[in-house]
Amino acid sequence: SFVSSMPEIATHLQEHVGPDFVLSPDKGAIERASHVAKAIGCNFSYLEKTRIDAHTIEHKAKDLDVDGAIVAIVDDMISTGGTICKASDALRRQGAKAVHAACTHGLFTGGAITRLSNHVDGVHATDSLPNPRSVVSGAPAIARGVKDLIQRVL
């Protein structure tokens, strides 16, 4: 059974950030962005990722309607924060007023917190891993998963 903390992340973002737009950092995570945007009641999209070479990825924002908007970038995991920083830069070039990053698993390796603080207005993560940005409880998602499992077994 698949368990997701995106409902809790959506609630947290709605209560503490008030995003006008939700963005997935790539097409592969569009389902997460869609779920969060639907729960909040706003539009969503994704950034196009193009690999230039073995070490370079270009993030291209389609012409998104984010001028003056508060944007939340949602992903399952943030490790180094590089993708989020590039996405944030692309959003700001299109006029985003504020950019927040939210994830289920905040690894935050290699100076990620410092890097992110230079590019986004806020970082929001669940407590699935101990980290300085754990502001969303993952317990309700785990409880849903356990309940679903028990119902299937019985």
PDB file of C-alpha atoms in Angstrom:
ATOM      1  CA  SER A   1       0.000   0.000   0.000  1.00  0.00           C
ATOM      2  CA  PHE A   2       1.293   3.433  -0.955  1.00  0.00           C
ATOM      3  CA  VAL A   3       1.305   6.005   1.839  1.00  0.00           C
ATOM      4  CA  SER A   4       1.759   9.703   1.156  1.00  0.00           C
ATOM      5  CA  SER A   5       2.222  12.691   3.439  1.00  0.00           C
ATOM      6  CA  MET A   6       1.110  15.083   0.692  1.00  0.00           C
ATOM      7  CA  PRO A   7      -2.308  15.666   2.348  1.00  0.00           C
ATOM      8  CA  GLU A   8      -0.520  16.845   5.500  1.00  0.00           C
ATOM      9  CA  ILE A   9       1.920  18.936   3.482  1.00  0.00           C
ATOM     10  CA  ALA A  10      -1.003  20.515   1.599  1.00  0.00           C
ATOM     11  CA  THR A  11      -2.735  21.424   4.865  1.00  0.00           C
ATOM     12  CA  HIS A  12       0.471  22.878   6.298  1.00  0.00           C
ATOM     13  CA  LEU A  13       1.145  24.942   3.171  1.00  0.00           C
ATOM     14  CA  GLN A  14      -2.427  26.211   3.057  1.00  0.00           C
ATOM     15  CA  GLU A  15      -2.332  27.266   6.716  1.00  0.00           C
ATOM     16  CA  HIS A  16       1.188  28.736   6.831  1.00  0.00           C
ATOM     17  CA  VAL A  17       2.141  29.796   3.300  1.00  0.00           C
ATOM     18  CA  GLY A  18      -1.026  30.313   1.227  1.00  0.00           C
ATOM     19  CA  PRO A  19       0.393  29.349  -2.157  1.00  0.00           C
ATOM     20  CA  ASP A  20      -1.226  30.585  -5.350  1.00  0.00           C
ATOM     21  CA  PHE A  21       0.568  27.964  -7.435  1.00  0.00           C
ATOM     22  CA  VAL A  22       2.165  24.542  -6.846  1.00  0.00           C
ATOM     23  CA  LEU A  23       5.100  23.334  -8.894  1.00  0.00           C
ATOM     24  CA  SER A  24       6.719  19.960  -9.344  1.00  0.00           C
ATOM     25  CA  PRO A  25      10.467  20.174 -10.003  1.00  0.00           C
ATOM     26  CA  ASP A  26      10.044  17.642 -12.824  1.00  0.00           C
ATOM     27  CA  LYS A  27       7.378  15.804 -14.786  1.00  0.00           C
ATOM     28  CA  GLY A  28       7.889  12.630 -12.732  1.00  0.00           C
ATOM     29  CA  ALA A  29       6.521  14.277  -9.596  1.00  0.00           C
ATOM     30  CA  ILE A  30       3.506  15.928 -11.230  1.00  0.00           C
ATOM     31  CA  GLU A  31       1.072  13.679  -9.343  1.00  0.00           C
ATOM     32  CA  ARG A  32       2.289  15.070  -6.010  1.00  0.00           C
ATOM     33  CA  ALA A  33       1.939  18.645  -7.238  1.00  0.00           C
ATOM     34  CA  SER A  34      -1.517  17.865  -8.589  1.00  0.00           C
ATOM     35  CA  HIS A  35      -2.683  16.412  -5.273  1.00  0.00           C
ATOM     36  CA  VAL A  36      -1.368  19.345  -3.236  1.00  0.00           C
ATOM     37  CA  ALA A  37      -2.773  21.940  -5.659  1.00  0.00           C
ATOM     38  CA  LYS A  38      -6.189  20.277  -5.662  1.00  0.00           C
ATOM     39  CA  ALA A  39      -6.258  20.218  -1.845  1.00  0.00           C
ATOM     40  CA  ILE A  40      -5.289  23.899  -1.707  1.00  0.00           C
ATOM     41  CA  GLY A  41      -7.437  24.968  -4.656  1.00  0.00           C
ATOM     42  CA  CYS A  42      -4.804  26.418  -6.967  1.00  0.00           C
ATOM     43  CA  ASN A  43      -3.114  25.684 -10.280  1.00  0.00           C
ATOM     44  CA  PHE A  44      -0.060  23.483 -10.748  1.00  0.00           C
ATOM     45  CA  SER A  45       2.580  22.600 -13.293  1.00  0.00           C
ATOM     46  CA  TYR A  46       6.097  21.204 -13.553  1.00  0.00           C
ATOM     47  CA  LEU A  47       9.520  22.297 -14.697  1.00  0.00           C
ATOM     48  CA  GLU A  48      11.055  20.672 -17.724  1.00  0.00           C
ATOM     49  CA  LYS A  49      14.435  19.126 -16.980  1.00  0.00           C
ATOM     50  CA  THR A  50      16.932  18.786 -19.795  1.00  0.00           C
ATOM     51  CA  ARG A  51      20.247  17.038 -19.203  1.00  0.00           C
ATOM     52  CA  ILE A  52      22.974  19.057 -20.946  1.00  0.00           C
ATOM     53  CA  ASP A  53      25.828  16.703 -20.011  1.00  0.00           C
ATOM     54  CA  ALA A  54      26.758  14.250 -17.255  1.00  0.00           C
ATOM     55  CA  HIS A  55      26.978  17.029 -14.676  1.00  0.00           C
ATOM     56  CA  THR A  56      24.593  19.702 -15.937  1.00  0.00           C
ATOM     57  CA  ILE A  57      20.813  19.770 -15.862  1.00  0.00           C
ATOM     58  CA  GLU A  58      18.878  22.740 -17.197  1.00  0.00           C
ATOM     59  CA  HIS A  59      15.514  23.521 -15.626  1.00  0.00           C
ATOM     60  CA  LYS A  60      13.208  25.309 -17.978  1.00  0.00           C
ATOM     61  CA  ALA A  61      10.027  26.826 -16.695  1.00  0.00           C
ATOM     62  CA  LYS A  62       7.297  26.819 -19.247  1.00  0.00           C
ATOM     63  CA  ASP A  63       5.535  30.158 -19.439  1.00  0.00           C
ATOM     64  CA  LEU A  64       3.861  29.836 -16.070  1.00  0.00           C
ATOM     65  CA  ASP A  65       1.384  32.361 -14.729  1.00  0.00           C
ATOM     66  CA  VAL A  66       3.329  33.055 -11.531  1.00  0.00           C
ATOM     67  CA  ASP A  67       3.870  36.816 -11.744  1.00  0.00           C
ATOM     68  CA  GLY A  68       3.285  38.131  -8.224  1.00  0.00           C
ATOM     69  CA  ALA A  69       2.415  34.637  -6.973  1.00  0.00           C
ATOM     70  CA  ILE A  70       3.460  32.655  -3.929  1.00  0.00           C
ATOM     71  CA  VAL A  71       4.700  29.330  -5.296  1.00  0.00           C
ATOM     72  CA  ALA A  72       5.219  26.064  -3.435  1.00  0.00           C
ATOM     73  CA  ILE A  73       7.594  23.526  -4.972  1.00  0.00           C
ATOM     74  CA  VAL A  74       6.688  20.040  -3.721  1.00  0.00           C
ATOM     75  CA  ASP A  75       8.782  16.901  -4.004  1.00  0.00           C
ATOM     76  CA  ASP A  76       9.182  13.593  -2.244  1.00  0.00           C
ATOM     77  CA  MET A  77      12.739  14.301  -1.126  1.00  0.00           C
ATOM     78  CA  ILE A  78      15.208  17.156  -0.928  1.00  0.00           C
ATOM     79  CA  SER A  79      18.827  16.049  -0.726  1.00  0.00           C
ATOM     80  CA  THR A  80      21.338  18.720  -1.758  1.00  0.00           C
ATOM     81  CA  GLY A  81      18.643  21.223  -2.719  1.00  0.00           C
ATOM     82  CA  GLY A  82      20.185  21.897  -6.129  1.00  0.00           C
ATOM     83  CA  THR A  83      17.030  21.118  -8.088  1.00  0.00           C
ATOM     84  CA  ILE A  84      14.886  23.271  -5.791  1.00  0.00           C
ATOM     85  CA  CYS A  85      17.325  26.199  -6.027  1.00  0.00           C
ATOM     86  CA  LYS A  86      17.336  26.064  -9.832  1.00  0.00           C
ATOM     87  CA  ALA A  87      13.553  25.783  -9.902  1.00  0.00           C
ATOM     88  CA  SER A  88      13.247  28.755  -7.553  1.00  0.00           C
ATOM     89  CA  ASP A  89      15.532  30.847  -9.746  1.00  0.00           C
ATOM     90  CA  ALA A  90      13.423  29.982 -12.808  1.00  0.00           C
ATOM     91  CA  LEU A  91      10.237  30.949 -10.948  1.00  0.00           C
ATOM     92  CA  ARG A  92      11.686  34.263  -9.785  1.00  0.00           C
ATOM     93  CA  ARG A  93      12.693  35.092 -13.362  1.00  0.00           C
ATOM     94  CA  GLN A  94       8.998  34.704 -14.204  1.00  0.00           C
ATOM     95  CA  GLY A  95       7.988  37.090 -11.424  1.00  0.00           C
ATOM     96  CA  ALA A  96       7.139  34.828  -8.473  1.00  0.00           C
ATOM     97  CA  LYS A  97       6.758  36.925  -5.319  1.00  0.00           C
ATOM     98  CA  ALA A  98       7.807  34.116  -2.966  1.00  0.00           C
ATOM     99  CA  VAL A  99       8.958  30.521  -3.350  1.00  0.00           C
ATOM    100  CA  HIS A 100       8.646  27.799  -0.713  1.00  0.00           C
ATOM    101  CA  ALA A 101       9.949  24.233  -0.878  1.00  0.00           C
ATOM    102  CA  ALA A 102       8.124  21.312   0.729  1.00  0.00           C
ATOM    103  CA  CYS A 103       9.020  17.638   0.875  1.00  0.00           C
ATOM    104  CA  THR A 104       8.245  14.408   2.628  1.00  0.00           C
ATOM    105  CA  HIS A 105      11.862  13.419   3.273  1.00  0.00           C
ATOM    106  CA  GLY A 106      14.308  16.191   4.114  1.00  0.00           C
ATOM    107  CA  LEU A 107      17.800  14.729   3.765  1.00  0.00           C
ATOM    108  CA  PHE A 108      19.434  18.169   3.497  1.00  0.00           C
ATOM    109  CA  THR A 109      22.965  16.967   2.736  1.00  0.00           C
ATOM    110  CA  GLY A 110      26.095  18.914   1.861  1.00  0.00           C
ATOM    111  CA  GLY A 111      25.046  22.335   3.127  1.00  0.00           C
ATOM    112  CA  ALA A 112      21.568  22.136   1.631  1.00  0.00           C
ATOM    113  CA  ILE A 113      19.892  24.256   4.328  1.00  0.00           C
ATOM    114  CA  THR A 114      22.309  27.145   3.726  1.00  0.00           C
ATOM    115  CA  ARG A 115      21.993  26.771  -0.046  1.00  0.00           C
ATOM    116  CA  LEU A 116      18.202  26.677   0.110  1.00  0.00           C
ATOM    117  CA  SER A 117      18.017  29.704   2.414  1.00  0.00           C
ATOM    118  CA  ASN A 118      19.672  31.740  -0.350  1.00  0.00           C
ATOM    119  CA  HIS A 119      17.025  30.728  -2.907  1.00  0.00           C
ATOM    120  CA  VAL A 120      13.682  30.068  -1.202  1.00  0.00           C
ATOM    121  CA  ASP A 121      11.565  31.875   1.366  1.00  0.00           C
ATOM    122  CA  GLY A 122      10.808  28.763   3.398  1.00  0.00           C
ATOM    123  CA  VAL A 123      11.568  25.051   3.628  1.00  0.00           C
ATOM    124  CA  HIS A 124       8.921  22.672   4.970  1.00  0.00           C
ATOM    125  CA  ALA A 125       9.484  18.954   5.598  1.00  0.00           C
ATOM    126  CA  THR A 126       7.839  16.107   7.454  1.00  0.00           C
ATOM    127  CA  ASP A 127       9.432  14.466  10.445  1.00  0.00           C
ATOM    128  CA  SER A 128      10.154  11.233   8.539  1.00  0.00           C
ATOM    129  CA  LEU A 129      13.837  12.047   9.082  1.00  0.00           C
ATOM    130  CA  PRO A 130      15.121  14.239  11.914  1.00  0.00           C
ATOM    131  CA  ASN A 131      16.038  17.573  10.371  1.00  0.00           C
ATOM    132  CA  PRO A 132      15.945  21.280  11.194  1.00  0.00           C
ATOM    133  CA  ARG A 133      12.931  21.861   8.925  1.00  0.00           C
ATOM    134  CA  SER A 134      10.598  19.157  10.297  1.00  0.00           C
ATOM    135  CA  VAL A 135       7.357  21.093  10.598  1.00  0.00           C
ATOM    136  CA  VAL A 136       4.820  18.559   9.308  1.00  0.00           C
ATOM    137  CA  SER A 137       3.943  15.357  11.146  1.00  0.00           C
ATOM    138  CA  GLY A 138       4.057  12.217   9.042  1.00  0.00           C
ATOM    139  CA  ALA A 139       2.126  10.274  11.697  1.00  0.00           C
ATOM    140  CA  PRO A 140      -1.319  10.652  10.059  1.00  0.00           C
ATOM    141  CA  ALA A 141       0.018   9.184   6.798  1.00  0.00           C
ATOM    142  CA  ILE A 142       1.570   6.248   8.637  1.00  0.00           C
ATOM    143  CA  ALA A 143      -1.691   5.698  10.526  1.00  0.00           C
ATOM    144  CA  ARG A 144      -3.608   5.659   7.208  1.00  0.00           C
ATOM    145  CA  GLY A 145      -1.179   3.091   5.847  1.00  0.00           C
ATOM    146  CA  VAL A 146      -1.486   0.850   8.907  1.00  0.00           C
ATOM    147  CA  LYS A 147      -5.286   1.129   8.820  1.00  0.00           C
ATOM    148  CA  ASP A 148      -5.381   0.197   5.115  1.00  0.00           C
ATOM    149  CA  LEU A 149      -3.085  -2.755   5.740  1.00  0.00           C
ATOM    150  CA  ILE A 150      -5.196  -4.039   8.644  1.00  0.00           C
ATOM    151  CA  GLN A 151      -8.384  -3.698   6.591  1.00  0.00           C
ATOM    152  CA  ARG A 152      -6.862  -5.744   3.779  1.00  0.00           C
ATOM    153  CA  VAL A 153      -5.659  -8.462   6.152  1.00  0.00           C
ATOM    154  CA  LEU A 154      -8.964  -8.813   8.007  1.00  0.00           C
TER     155      LEU A 154
END
